[in-house]
Amino acid sequence: MRPMPSAEMVPLISFLAVLLIFFSIDVRSRESAAPGPCHARMFGWTSRVGGISTALALALGWVDLFLPDESSPNHVASVAVPGSVAVLCAIVLGLEMLWMRHSS
């Protein structure tokens, strides 16, 4: 993996912040107390996992933004792995929106 300078980290952090807002809205709009079908619980947990991994990637990216580029102990993979999990969760939730819209 190539090193990512701080100038390239800013758009990634902005994207992760928007993704975190998406997950927080999605989690709050779900009914957590009512037991539902298996797919409803799966999508609820997908939203939670996506939010947690987005918050982790955002925090690691924010820390990496203020470290010098030459001696950064924070590897790009430490931001890319939770960020990729978050994007995959967002894609799954996007498919859920299409599937639920089709079924109603």
mmCIF file with all atom_site columns, C-alpha atoms in Angstrom:
data_model
loop_
_atom_site.group_PDB
_atom_site.id
_atom_site.type_symbol
_atom_site.label_atom_id
_atom_site.label_alt_id
_atom_site.label_comp_id
_atom_site.label_asym_id
_atom_site.label_entity_id
_atom_site.label_seq_id
_atom_site.pdbx_PDB_ins_code
_atom_site.Cartn_x
_atom_site.Cartn_y
_atom_site.Cartn_z
_atom_site.occupancy
_atom_site.B_iso_or_equiv
_atom_site.pdbx_formal_charge
_atom_site.auth_seq_id
_atom_site.auth_comp_id
_atom_site.auth_asym_id
_atom_site.auth_atom_id
_atom_site.pdbx_PDB_model_num
ATOM 1   C CA . MET A 1 1   ? 0.000   0.000   0.000  1.00 0.00 ? 1   MET A CA 1
ATOM 2   C CA . ARG A 1 2   ? 1.330   3.414   -0.864 1.00 0.00 ? 2   ARG A CA 1
ATOM 3   C CA . PRO A 1 3   ? 1.747   6.070   1.821  1.00 0.00 ? 3   PRO A CA 1
ATOM 4   C CA . MET A 1 4   ? -1.066  8.593   2.018  1.00 0.00 ? 4   MET A CA 1
ATOM 5   C CA . PRO A 1 5   ? -0.001  12.176  2.680  1.00 0.00 ? 5   PRO A CA 1
ATOM 6   C CA . SER A 1 6   ? -2.091  14.381  4.922  1.00 0.00 ? 6   SER A CA 1
ATOM 7   C CA . ALA A 1 7   ? -3.394  16.381  1.960  1.00 0.00 ? 7   ALA A CA 1
ATOM 8   C CA . GLU A 1 8   ? -5.039  13.242  0.581  1.00 0.00 ? 8   GLU A CA 1
ATOM 9   C CA . MET A 1 9   ? -6.429  12.249  3.973  1.00 0.00 ? 9   MET A CA 1
ATOM 10  C CA . VAL A 1 10  ? -8.762  15.275  4.199  1.00 0.00 ? 10  VAL A CA 1
ATOM 11  C CA . PRO A 1 11  ? -11.259 14.103  1.526  1.00 0.00 ? 11  PRO A CA 1
ATOM 12  C CA . LEU A 1 12  ? -11.293 10.634  3.069  1.00 0.00 ? 12  LEU A CA 1
ATOM 13  C CA . ILE A 1 13  ? -12.053 12.074  6.508  1.00 0.00 ? 13  ILE A CA 1
ATOM 14  C CA . SER A 1 14  ? -14.828 14.203  5.007  1.00 0.00 ? 14  SER A CA 1
ATOM 15  C CA . PHE A 1 15  ? -16.336 11.145  3.332  1.00 0.00 ? 15  PHE A CA 1
ATOM 16  C CA . LEU A 1 16  ? -16.171 9.180   6.580  1.00 0.00 ? 16  LEU A CA 1
ATOM 17  C CA . ALA A 1 17  ? -17.878 12.019  8.468  1.00 0.00 ? 17  ALA A CA 1
ATOM 18  C CA . VAL A 1 18  ? -20.786 11.973  6.007  1.00 0.00 ? 18  VAL A CA 1
ATOM 19  C CA . LEU A 1 19  ? -20.936 8.191   6.246  1.00 0.00 ? 19  LEU A CA 1
ATOM 20  C CA . LEU A 1 20  ? -21.055 8.429   10.054 1.00 0.00 ? 20  LEU A CA 1
ATOM 21  C CA . ILE A 1 21  ? -24.029 10.805  9.819  1.00 0.00 ? 21  ILE A CA 1
ATOM 22  C CA . PHE A 1 22  ? -25.751 8.311   7.512  1.00 0.00 ? 22  PHE A CA 1
ATOM 23  C CA . PHE A 1 23  ? -25.227 5.438   9.942  1.00 0.00 ? 23  PHE A CA 1
ATOM 24  C CA . SER A 1 24  ? -26.347 7.462   12.956 1.00 0.00 ? 24  SER A CA 1
ATOM 25  C CA . ILE A 1 25  ? -29.588 8.437   11.204 1.00 0.00 ? 25  ILE A CA 1
ATOM 26  C CA . ASP A 1 26  ? -30.141 4.853   10.100 1.00 0.00 ? 26  ASP A CA 1
ATOM 27  C CA . VAL A 1 27  ? -29.563 3.372   13.561 1.00 0.00 ? 27  VAL A CA 1
ATOM 28  C CA . ARG A 1 28  ? -31.900 5.883   15.231 1.00 0.00 ? 28  ARG A CA 1
ATOM 29  C CA . SER A 1 29  ? -34.679 5.205   12.722 1.00 0.00 ? 29  SER A CA 1
ATOM 30  C CA . ARG A 1 30  ? -34.812 1.468   13.455 1.00 0.00 ? 30  ARG A CA 1
ATOM 31  C CA . GLU A 1 31  ? -36.969 -0.074  16.174 1.00 0.00 ? 31  GLU A CA 1
ATOM 32  C CA . SER A 1 32  ? -34.495 -1.873  18.413 1.00 0.00 ? 32  SER A CA 1
ATOM 33  C CA . ALA A 1 33  ? -36.866 -3.169  21.089 1.00 0.00 ? 33  ALA A CA 1
ATOM 34  C CA . ALA A 1 34  ? -39.252 -5.093  18.851 1.00 0.00 ? 34  ALA A CA 1
ATOM 35  C CA . PRO A 1 35  ? -38.063 -8.530  17.778 1.00 0.00 ? 35  PRO A CA 1
ATOM 36  C CA . GLY A 1 36  ? -38.539 -8.806  14.056 1.00 0.00 ? 36  GLY A CA 1
ATOM 37  C CA . PRO A 1 37  ? -37.682 -11.059 11.185 1.00 0.00 ? 37  PRO A CA 1
ATOM 38  C CA . CYS A 1 38  ? -34.137 -12.279 10.759 1.00 0.00 ? 38  CYS A CA 1
ATOM 39  C CA . HIS A 1 39  ? -33.366 -9.877  7.906  1.00 0.00 ? 39  HIS A CA 1
ATOM 40  C CA . ALA A 1 40  ? -34.509 -6.878  9.963  1.00 0.00 ? 40  ALA A CA 1
ATOM 41  C CA . ARG A 1 41  ? -32.107 -7.813  12.754 1.00 0.00 ? 41  ARG A CA 1
ATOM 42  C CA . MET A 1 42  ? -29.310 -8.434  10.247 1.00 0.00 ? 42  MET A CA 1
ATOM 43  C CA . PHE A 1 43  ? -29.749 -4.984  8.698  1.00 0.00 ? 43  PHE A CA 1
ATOM 44  C CA . GLY A 1 44  ? -29.901 -3.421  12.158 1.00 0.00 ? 44  GLY A CA 1
ATOM 45  C CA . TRP A 1 45  ? -26.595 -5.012  13.088 1.00 0.00 ? 45  TRP A CA 1
ATOM 46  C CA . THR A 1 46  ? -25.139 -4.060  9.711  1.00 0.00 ? 46  THR A CA 1
ATOM 47  C CA . SER A 1 47  ? -25.946 -0.447  10.518 1.00 0.00 ? 47  SER A CA 1
ATOM 48  C CA . ARG A 1 48  ? -24.323 -0.705  13.957 1.00 0.00 ? 48  ARG A CA 1
ATOM 49  C CA . VAL A 1 49  ? -21.178 -2.407  12.647 1.00 0.00 ? 49  VAL A CA 1
ATOM 50  C CA . GLY A 1 50  ? -20.926 0.187   9.884  1.00 0.00 ? 50  GLY A CA 1
ATOM 51  C CA . GLY A 1 51  ? -21.259 3.031   12.357 1.00 0.00 ? 51  GLY A CA 1
ATOM 52  C CA . ILE A 1 52  ? -18.631 1.613   14.703 1.00 0.00 ? 52  ILE A CA 1
ATOM 53  C CA . SER A 1 53  ? -16.145 0.933   11.914 1.00 0.00 ? 53  SER A CA 1
ATOM 54  C CA . THR A 1 54  ? -16.760 4.395   10.451 1.00 0.00 ? 54  THR A CA 1
ATOM 55  C CA . ALA A 1 55  ? -16.119 6.015   13.823 1.00 0.00 ? 55  ALA A CA 1
ATOM 56  C CA . LEU A 1 56  ? -12.927 3.983   14.224 1.00 0.00 ? 56  LEU A CA 1
ATOM 57  C CA . ALA A 1 57  ? -11.655 4.865   10.744 1.00 0.00 ? 57  ALA A CA 1
ATOM 58  C CA . LEU A 1 58  ? -12.575 8.518   11.260 1.00 0.00 ? 58  LEU A CA 1
ATOM 59  C CA . ALA A 1 59  ? -10.717 8.691   14.575 1.00 0.00 ? 59  ALA A CA 1
ATOM 60  C CA . LEU A 1 60  ? -7.625  6.975   13.176 1.00 0.00 ? 60  LEU A CA 1
ATOM 61  C CA . GLY A 1 61  ? -7.660  9.204   10.111 1.00 0.00 ? 61  GLY A CA 1
ATOM 62  C CA . TRP A 1 62  ? -8.017  12.304  12.255 1.00 0.00 ? 62  TRP A CA 1
ATOM 63  C CA . VAL A 1 63  ? -5.033  11.283  14.386 1.00 0.00 ? 63  VAL A CA 1
ATOM 64  C CA . ASP A 1 64  ? -3.007  10.479  11.271 1.00 0.00 ? 64  ASP A CA 1
ATOM 65  C CA . LEU A 1 65  ? -3.845  13.889  9.826  1.00 0.00 ? 65  LEU A CA 1
ATOM 66  C CA . PHE A 1 66  ? -1.874  15.647  12.561 1.00 0.00 ? 66  PHE A CA 1
ATOM 67  C CA . LEU A 1 67  ? 1.131   13.334  12.557 1.00 0.00 ? 67  LEU A CA 1
ATOM 68  C CA . PRO A 1 68  ? 4.122   14.160  10.364 1.00 0.00 ? 68  PRO A CA 1
ATOM 69  C CA . ASP A 1 69  ? 4.072   12.304  7.057  1.00 0.00 ? 69  ASP A CA 1
ATOM 70  C CA . GLU A 1 70  ? 7.653   11.082  7.312  1.00 0.00 ? 70  GLU A CA 1
ATOM 71  C CA . SER A 1 71  ? 7.462   9.258   10.636 1.00 0.00 ? 71  SER A CA 1
ATOM 72  C CA . SER A 1 72  ? 3.821   8.266   10.871 1.00 0.00 ? 72  SER A CA 1
ATOM 73  C CA . PRO A 1 73  ? 3.342   5.154   13.020 1.00 0.00 ? 73  PRO A CA 1
ATOM 74  C CA . ASN A 1 74  ? -0.232  4.970   11.762 1.00 0.00 ? 74  ASN A CA 1
ATOM 75  C CA . HIS A 1 75  ? -0.291  2.817   8.628  1.00 0.00 ? 75  HIS A CA 1
ATOM 76  C CA . VAL A 1 76  ? -2.766  3.516   5.823  1.00 0.00 ? 76  VAL A CA 1
ATOM 77  C CA . ALA A 1 77  ? -4.288  0.068   6.336  1.00 0.00 ? 77  ALA A CA 1
ATOM 78  C CA . SER A 1 78  ? -5.375  1.059   9.841  1.00 0.00 ? 78  SER A CA 1
ATOM 79  C CA . VAL A 1 79  ? -7.719  3.596   8.240  1.00 0.00 ? 79  VAL A CA 1
ATOM 80  C CA . ALA A 1 80  ? -8.487  1.649   5.064  1.00 0.00 ? 80  ALA A CA 1
ATOM 81  C CA . VAL A 1 81  ? -9.654  -1.596  6.692  1.00 0.00 ? 81  VAL A CA 1
ATOM 82  C CA . PRO A 1 82  ? -12.385 -0.158  8.968  1.00 0.00 ? 82  PRO A CA 1
ATOM 83  C CA . GLY A 1 83  ? -13.242 2.346   6.244  1.00 0.00 ? 83  GLY A CA 1
ATOM 84  C CA . SER A 1 84  ? -13.745 -0.485  3.756  1.00 0.00 ? 84  SER A CA 1
ATOM 85  C CA . VAL A 1 85  ? -15.949 -2.355  6.221  1.00 0.00 ? 85  VAL A CA 1
ATOM 86  C CA . ALA A 1 86  ? -18.020 0.810   6.638  1.00 0.00 ? 86  ALA A CA 1
ATOM 87  C CA . VAL A 1 87  ? -18.413 1.256   2.879  1.00 0.00 ? 87  VAL A CA 1
ATOM 88  C CA . LEU A 1 88  ? -19.465 -2.391  2.502  1.00 0.00 ? 88  LEU A CA 1
ATOM 89  C CA . CYS A 1 89  ? -22.060 -1.919  5.247  1.00 0.00 ? 89  CYS A CA 1
ATOM 90  C CA . ALA A 1 90  ? -23.353 1.197   3.485  1.00 0.00 ? 90  ALA A CA 1
ATOM 91  C CA . ILE A 1 91  ? -23.677 -0.776  0.242  1.00 0.00 ? 91  ILE A CA 1
ATOM 92  C CA . VAL A 1 92  ? -25.607 -3.532  2.049  1.00 0.00 ? 92  VAL A CA 1
ATOM 93  C CA . LEU A 1 93  ? -27.950 -0.943  3.569  1.00 0.00 ? 93  LEU A CA 1
ATOM 94  C CA . GLY A 1 94  ? -28.398 0.649   0.150  1.00 0.00 ? 94  GLY A CA 1
ATOM 95  C CA . LEU A 1 95  ? -29.419 -2.742  -1.215 1.00 0.00 ? 95  LEU A CA 1
ATOM 96  C CA . GLU A 1 96  ? -31.814 -3.073  1.707  1.00 0.00 ? 96  GLU A CA 1
ATOM 97  C CA . MET A 1 97  ? -33.491 0.171   0.664  1.00 0.00 ? 97  MET A CA 1
ATOM 98  C CA . LEU A 1 98  ? -33.935 -1.134  -2.861 1.00 0.00 ? 98  LEU A CA 1
ATOM 99  C CA . TRP A 1 99  ? -35.192 -4.500  -1.634 1.00 0.00 ? 99  TRP A CA 1
ATOM 100 C CA . MET A 1 100 ? -37.659 -3.043  0.880  1.00 0.00 ? 100 MET A CA 1
ATOM 101 C CA . ARG A 1 101 ? -38.928 -0.584  -1.695 1.00 0.00 ? 101 ARG A CA 1
ATOM 102 C CA . HIS A 1 102 ? -39.494 -3.417  -4.147 1.00 0.00 ? 102 HIS A CA 1
ATOM 103 C CA . SER A 1 103 ? -41.374 -5.554  -1.618 1.00 0.00 ? 103 SER A CA 1
ATOM 104 C CA . SER A 1 104 ? -43.781 -2.823  -0.491 1.00 0.00 ? 104 SER A CA 1
#
